[in-house]
CSV table of C-alpha atoms in Angstrom, one decimal:
chain,number,residue,atom,x,y,z
F,1,MET,CA,29.9,138.5,87.8
F,2,LYS,CA,26.9,136.3,87.2
F,3,ARG,CA,28.6,134.5,84.4
F,4,SER,CA,31.7,133.9,86.6
F,5,LEU,CA,29.4,132.5,89.4
F,6,VAL,CA,27.7,130.1,87.0
F,7,VAL,CA,31.0,128.9,85.6
F,8,ALA,CA,32.3,128.4,89.2
F,9,LEU,CA,29.2,126.4,90.1
F,10,PHE,CA,29.5,124.2,87.0
F,11,ALA,CA,33.2,123.6,87.8
F,12,GLY,CA,32.3,122.7,91.4
F,13,ALA,CA,29.7,120.3,90.2
F,14,ALA,CA,32.0,118.7,87.7
F,15,ALA,CA,34.7,118.3,90.4
F,16,ALA,CA,32.1,116.7,92.7
F,17,ASN,CA,31.0,114.3,90.0
F,18,ALA,CA,34.6,113.4,89.3
F,19,ALA,CA,35.1,112.4,92.9
F,20,ASP,CA,32.2,110.0,92.8
F,21,LEU,CA,33.0,106.3,93.1
F,22,THR,CA,31.4,103.7,90.9
F,23,VAL,CA,31.1,100.1,92.1
F,24,MET,CA,30.1,97.0,90.2
F,25,VAL,CA,29.1,93.9,92.1
F,26,GLY,CA,29.1,91.0,89.7
F,27,VAL,CA,27.3,87.9,91.1
F,28,ASP,CA,27.5,84.4,89.8
F,29,PRO,CA,24.0,83.4,88.7
F,30,SER,CA,24.7,79.9,90.1
F,31,ASP,CA,25.8,81.2,93.5
F,32,ARG,CA,22.7,82.1,95.5
F,33,GLU,CA,24.7,83.2,98.6
F,34,SER,CA,26.4,86.0,96.7
F,35,MET,CA,23.1,87.4,95.7
F,36,VAL,CA,22.3,88.6,99.2
F,37,ILE,CA,24.8,91.5,98.8
F,38,SER,CA,23.1,94.8,99.8
F,39,LEU,CA,23.9,97.7,97.5
F,40,MET,CA,22.4,100.1,100.0
F,41,ASP,CA,24.6,98.9,102.8
F,42,LEU,CA,27.7,98.7,100.6
F,43,GLY,CA,27.2,102.2,99.1
F,44,GLY,CA,26.5,103.8,102.4
F,45,THR,CA,29.5,102.2,104.1
F,46,LEU,CA,32.0,103.0,101.3
F,47,SER,CA,30.7,106.5,101.2
F,48,ARG,CA,31.4,107.0,104.9
F,49,VAL,CA,34.8,105.4,104.5
F,50,THR,CA,36.0,107.5,101.6
F,51,GLY,CA,34.0,110.7,102.0
F,52,ALA,CA,32.8,110.4,98.3
F,53,ALA,CA,29.4,109.7,96.8
F,54,VAL,CA,29.2,106.0,95.8
F,55,LYS,CA,27.1,104.6,93.0
F,56,ALA,CA,26.8,100.8,93.3
F,57,GLN,CA,25.3,98.5,90.8
F,58,LYS,CA,24.8,94.7,90.7
F,59,SER,CA,24.6,92.4,87.8
F,60,GLN,CA,24.3,88.7,87.1
F,61,ASP,CA,25.4,89.2,83.5
F,62,LEU,CA,29.0,88.4,84.1
F,63,GLY,CA,29.8,88.5,80.4
F,64,ASP,CA,28.9,92.1,80.3
F,65,VAL,CA,30.6,92.8,83.6
F,66,MET,CA,33.8,91.3,82.1
F,67,ARG,CA,33.4,93.5,79.1
F,68,SER,CA,33.2,96.5,81.3
F,69,THR,CA,36.5,95.6,83.0
F,70,ARG,CA,38.2,95.9,79.6
F,71,THR,CA,36.9,99.5,79.2
F,72,GLY,CA,37.4,100.5,82.8
F,73,GLU,CA,33.8,101.5,83.4
F,74,TYR,CA,33.8,101.2,87.2
F,75,ASP,CA,36.3,102.2,89.9
F,76,ILE,CA,35.7,99.1,92.0
F,77,TYR,CA,34.7,95.6,91.2
F,78,ILE,CA,33.5,93.0,93.7
F,79,ALA,CA,33.1,89.9,91.7
F,80,PRO,CA,34.1,86.2,91.2
F,81,ALA,CA,37.7,85.3,90.4
F,82,HIS,CA,37.5,85.2,86.6
F,83,VAL,CA,36.0,88.7,86.4
F,84,ALA,CA,38.7,90.0,88.8
F,85,ALA,CA,41.4,88.4,86.7
F,86,SER,CA,40.1,90.2,83.6
F,87,ALA,CA,40.2,93.5,85.6
F,88,LEU,CA,43.8,92.9,86.7
F,89,SER,CA,44.7,92.7,83.0
F,90,HIS,CA,43.1,96.1,82.4
F,91,GLY,CA,44.5,98.6,84.9
F,92,TYR,CA,43.1,97.3,88.2
F,93,ALA,CA,44.9,96.3,91.4
F,94,LEU,CA,43.9,93.4,93.7
F,95,ILE,CA,42.8,94.1,97.3
F,96,GLY,CA,41.8,90.6,98.3
F,97,SER,CA,39.2,87.8,98.2
F,98,THR,CA,36.6,86.7,100.7
F,99,ASP,CA,36.8,83.0,100.8
F,100,PRO,CA,39.5,80.3,100.9
F,101,ASP,CA,41.0,79.1,97.6
F,102,GLU,CA,38.9,76.5,95.7
F,103,VAL,CA,39.8,73.7,93.3
F,104,TYR,CA,37.4,72.6,90.6
F,105,GLU,CA,37.1,69.1,89.2
F,106,LEU,CA,36.0,67.6,85.9
F,107,VAL,CA,33.8,64.7,87.0
F,108,ALA,CA,32.6,62.0,84.6
F,109,LYS,CA,30.7,58.7,84.4
F,110,PRO,CA,32.6,55.7,85.8
F,111,ALA,CA,33.6,54.2,82.5
F,112,SER,CA,35.6,57.2,81.4
F,113,GLY,CA,39.3,56.7,81.1
F,114,GLY,CA,40.1,60.3,80.3
F,115,PRO,CA,38.7,63.5,78.9
F,116,ALA,CA,39.0,62.2,75.3
F,117,ASP,CA,36.5,59.5,76.1
F,118,LEU,CA,33.8,62.2,76.6
F,119,LYS,CA,33.9,63.2,73.0
F,120,GLY,CA,30.4,63.3,71.5
F,121,GLY,CA,28.8,63.2,75.0
F,122,LYS,CA,26.9,65.7,77.2
F,123,ILE,CA,28.3,68.0,79.9
F,124,TYR,CA,26.4,69.8,82.6
F,125,LEU,CA,27.7,73.3,83.5
F,126,THR,CA,26.5,76.3,85.4
F,127,GLN,CA,25.7,79.3,83.2
F,128,GLN,CA,28.1,80.3,80.5
F,129,ASP,CA,29.7,83.2,82.3
F,130,SER,CA,29.9,81.5,85.7
F,131,VAL,CA,33.2,80.6,87.4
F,132,GLY,CA,32.5,76.9,86.9
F,133,ALA,CA,32.0,77.3,83.1
F,134,TYR,CA,35.2,79.3,82.7
F,135,ILE,CA,37.2,76.8,84.8
F,136,ALA,CA,35.7,74.0,82.7
F,137,ARG,CA,37.0,75.6,79.5
F,138,GLY,CA,40.3,76.3,81.0
F,139,MET,CA,40.9,72.7,82.2
F,140,LEU,CA,39.9,71.3,78.8
F,141,ASN,CA,42.1,73.8,77.0
F,142,GLU,CA,45.1,72.8,79.2
F,143,TYR,CA,44.4,69.2,78.2
F,144,GLY,CA,44.2,70.1,74.5
F,145,GLN,CA,40.5,69.8,74.3
F,146,SER,CA,37.5,72.2,74.3
F,147,LEU,CA,33.8,72.2,74.9
F,148,LYS,CA,33.4,71.6,71.2
F,149,MET,CA,34.2,68.0,71.8
F,150,PHE,CA,30.8,67.5,73.4
F,151,ASN,CA,27.7,66.9,71.4
F,152,GLN,CA,25.7,69.0,73.9
F,153,VAL,CA,26.5,71.5,76.6
F,154,LEU,CA,23.8,72.0,79.2
F,155,TYR,CA,24.0,75.4,80.9
F,156,ARG,CA,22.0,75.5,84.1
F,157,LYS,CA,21.7,77.6,87.3
F,158,THR,CA,22.2,74.9,90.0
F,159,ALA,CA,25.8,73.8,90.5
F,160,GLY,CA,25.2,70.6,92.4
F,161,ALA,CA,22.7,69.1,90.0
F,162,GLY,CA,25.5,68.1,87.6
F,163,LEU,CA,26.7,65.4,90.0
F,164,PHE,CA,23.2,64.0,90.3
F,165,ALA,CA,22.8,64.2,86.5
F,166,ILE,CA,26.0,62.0,86.0
F,167,ASP,CA,24.8,59.3,88.5
F,168,THR,CA,21.4,59.1,86.8
F,169,GLY,CA,22.9,58.9,83.3
F,170,MET,CA,21.5,62.2,82.1
F,171,VAL,CA,25.0,63.6,81.2
F,172,ASP,CA,28.5,62.2,80.8
F,173,ALA,CA,30.4,64.9,82.7
F,174,THR,CA,30.2,68.0,84.9
F,175,VAL,CA,32.5,70.5,86.6
F,176,ALA,CA,32.1,71.1,90.4
F,177,LYS,CA,34.0,72.4,93.4
F,178,GLN,CA,36.3,69.7,94.9
F,179,ALA,CA,34.6,70.1,98.3
F,180,ASP,CA,31.2,69.5,96.7
F,181,VAL,CA,32.4,66.5,94.8
F,182,GLU,CA,33.9,64.9,97.9
F,183,SER,CA,30.7,65.6,99.9
F,184,TRP,CA,28.5,64.1,97.2
F,185,VAL,CA,30.6,61.0,96.9
F,186,LYS,CA,30.6,60.5,100.7
F,187,GLN,CA,26.8,61.0,100.9
F,188,THR,CA,25.7,58.9,97.9
F,189,LYS,CA,28.6,56.5,97.3
F,190,SER,CA,28.7,57.9,93.8
F,191,PRO,CA,30.8,55.8,91.4
F,192,SER,CA,31.6,58.9,89.3
F,193,LYS,CA,35.2,59.5,88.3
F,194,VAL,CA,37.4,62.6,88.7
F,195,LEU,CA,39.3,63.2,85.4
F,196,LEU,CA,40.9,66.6,85.8
F,197,LYS,CA,41.6,69.1,88.6
F,198,SER,CA,42.1,72.9,88.3
F,199,ARG,CA,44.7,75.0,89.9
F,200,PRO,CA,43.5,76.7,93.1
F,201,VAL,CA,41.6,79.9,92.4
F,202,PRO,CA,40.4,82.6,94.9
F,203,GLY,CA,37.0,81.7,96.3
F,204,GLY,CA,33.9,83.8,96.9
F,205,MET,CA,34.1,87.4,95.9
F,206,THR,CA,37.3,89.3,95.0
F,207,VAL,CA,37.8,93.1,95.3
F,208,VAL,CA,39.8,95.1,92.8
F,209,VAL,CA,40.2,98.8,92.4
F,210,LYS,CA,41.5,101.0,89.6
F,211,LYS,CA,45.2,101.6,89.8
F,212,ASP,CA,44.8,105.3,88.8
F,213,LEU,CA,42.2,105.9,91.5
F,214,ASN,CA,43.1,108.8,93.9
F,215,GLU,CA,45.9,107.4,96.1
F,216,ALA,CA,44.3,108.6,99.3
F,217,THR,CA,40.9,107.1,98.4
F,218,ARG,CA,42.5,103.8,97.4
F,219,LYS,CA,44.3,103.5,100.7
F,220,LYS,CA,41.1,104.2,102.6
F,221,LEU,CA,39.4,101.5,100.6
F,222,GLU,CA,42.1,98.9,101.1
F,223,ALA,CA,42.4,99.7,104.8
F,224,TRP,CA,38.7,99.2,105.3
F,225,PHE,CA,38.3,96.1,103.1
F,226,LEU,CA,41.2,94.4,104.9
F,227,SER,CA,40.1,95.4,108.4
F,228,SER,CA,37.8,93.6,110.8
F,229,SER,CA,35.2,96.2,110.1
F,230,GLY,CA,35.1,95.1,106.5
F,231,THR,CA,32.9,92.1,107.3
F,232,MET,CA,29.4,92.8,106.3
F,233,SER,CA,26.8,91.5,103.9
F,234,GLY,CA,27.8,94.2,101.4
F,235,ILE,CA,31.3,92.7,100.8
F,236,GLY,CA,31.7,89.3,102.3
F,237,ARG,CA,30.2,86.1,101.1
F,238,VAL,CA,27.4,85.4,103.6
F,239,ASN,CA,27.2,81.8,104.9
F,240,TYR,CA,24.1,80.7,106.8
F,241,HIS,CA,24.7,78.2,109.6
F,242,SER,CA,22.2,75.5,109.3
F,243,ASP,CA,22.0,75.0,113.1
F,244,THR,CA,21.5,78.7,114.1
F,245,GLY,CA,20.4,80.5,111.0
F,246,HIS,CA,23.0,83.2,111.8
F,247,ARG,CA,25.1,84.5,109.0
F,248,ARG,CA,28.9,84.9,109.0
F,249,SER,CA,31.1,86.9,106.7
F,250,PHE,CA,34.7,86.6,105.9
F,251,PRO,CA,37.1,89.6,105.6
F,252,ALA,CA,38.9,90.1,102.3
F,253,ARG,CA,42.4,88.7,102.5
F,254,SER,CA,45.4,90.8,101.6
F,255,SER,CA,46.8,90.8,98.1
F,256,SER,CA,50.2,89.4,99.3
F,257,MET,CA,48.4,86.2,100.3
F,258,HIS,CA,46.8,85.7,96.9
F,259,ARG,CA,49.4,87.2,94.6
F,260,ARG,CA,50.7,83.8,93.5
F,261,TYR,CA,47.3,82.7,92.4
F,262,TRP,CA,46.7,85.6,90.0
F,263,ARG,CA,48.6,84.3,87.1
F,264,CYS,CA,45.3,85.0,85.3
F,265,SER,CA,46.8,88.4,84.6
F,266,SER,CA,49.3,86.8,82.3
F,267,ARG,CA,48.5,85.5,78.8
F,268,ALA,CA,49.6,81.9,79.6
F,269,TYR,CA,47.4,81.5,82.6
F,270,ARG,CA,44.4,83.2,81.0
F,271,SER,CA,44.5,80.7,78.1
F,272,SER,CA,45.3,77.6,80.0
F,273,THR,CA,43.3,77.8,83.2
F,274,CYS,CA,40.9,80.7,83.2
F,275,GLY,CA,39.4,79.8,79.8
F,276,TRP,CA,39.2,83.1,78.0
């Protein structure tokens, strides 16, 4: 009798552990806004939504986070576009992304006629596993070039500093969001030159879940993330209004709205645009 009770208890504990949800929040080390995500709020909310225990972790090491998508180590990923694209290629389904689509631009010194003119120069990029760095590799690959064409690649944490570095002659090129480039040119009358533009990619953070996750749990997650309730610092990209100091979050948008942008799950798009 005692042995049967012990076996039953172990079986119950195993079943409970099997029902736990694991969440990885991958934050771009060059994106300070995404670092405000609260794991406590996120875990508590998802636990209430699904009725399961939730273990949430956060990491700025996006290289390791991408590795974990290939081995399926977490049930849910909330991460930048290139991490989500890797997950989609390894058994995950898209729920949505938090921000409007973004276009990145390869910006160079005024005298540059094309990417080939940058050979032997210096390029300023955000950290190696950041979205900007991946997009940079993708754009160059699509043009038939690579980062090897540069004599020096400077990886830094601050995205906007690359535009300043071009105008001061410190580097020959950088990659930045189109909106940031346009704002910089408007403010400074920068003579820098846009040489290449990326295809639109989902902005902010993207939510993906394992396809083989319990269907009922997956539906609860999708319903919550796509509802008006799914706007909190735990999942949305938090924007601070300069005039009021208040923060505003954006709900994740449905997969149907973003499906056409997720060609990263195909071999051709991974190699040409996503850069891995």
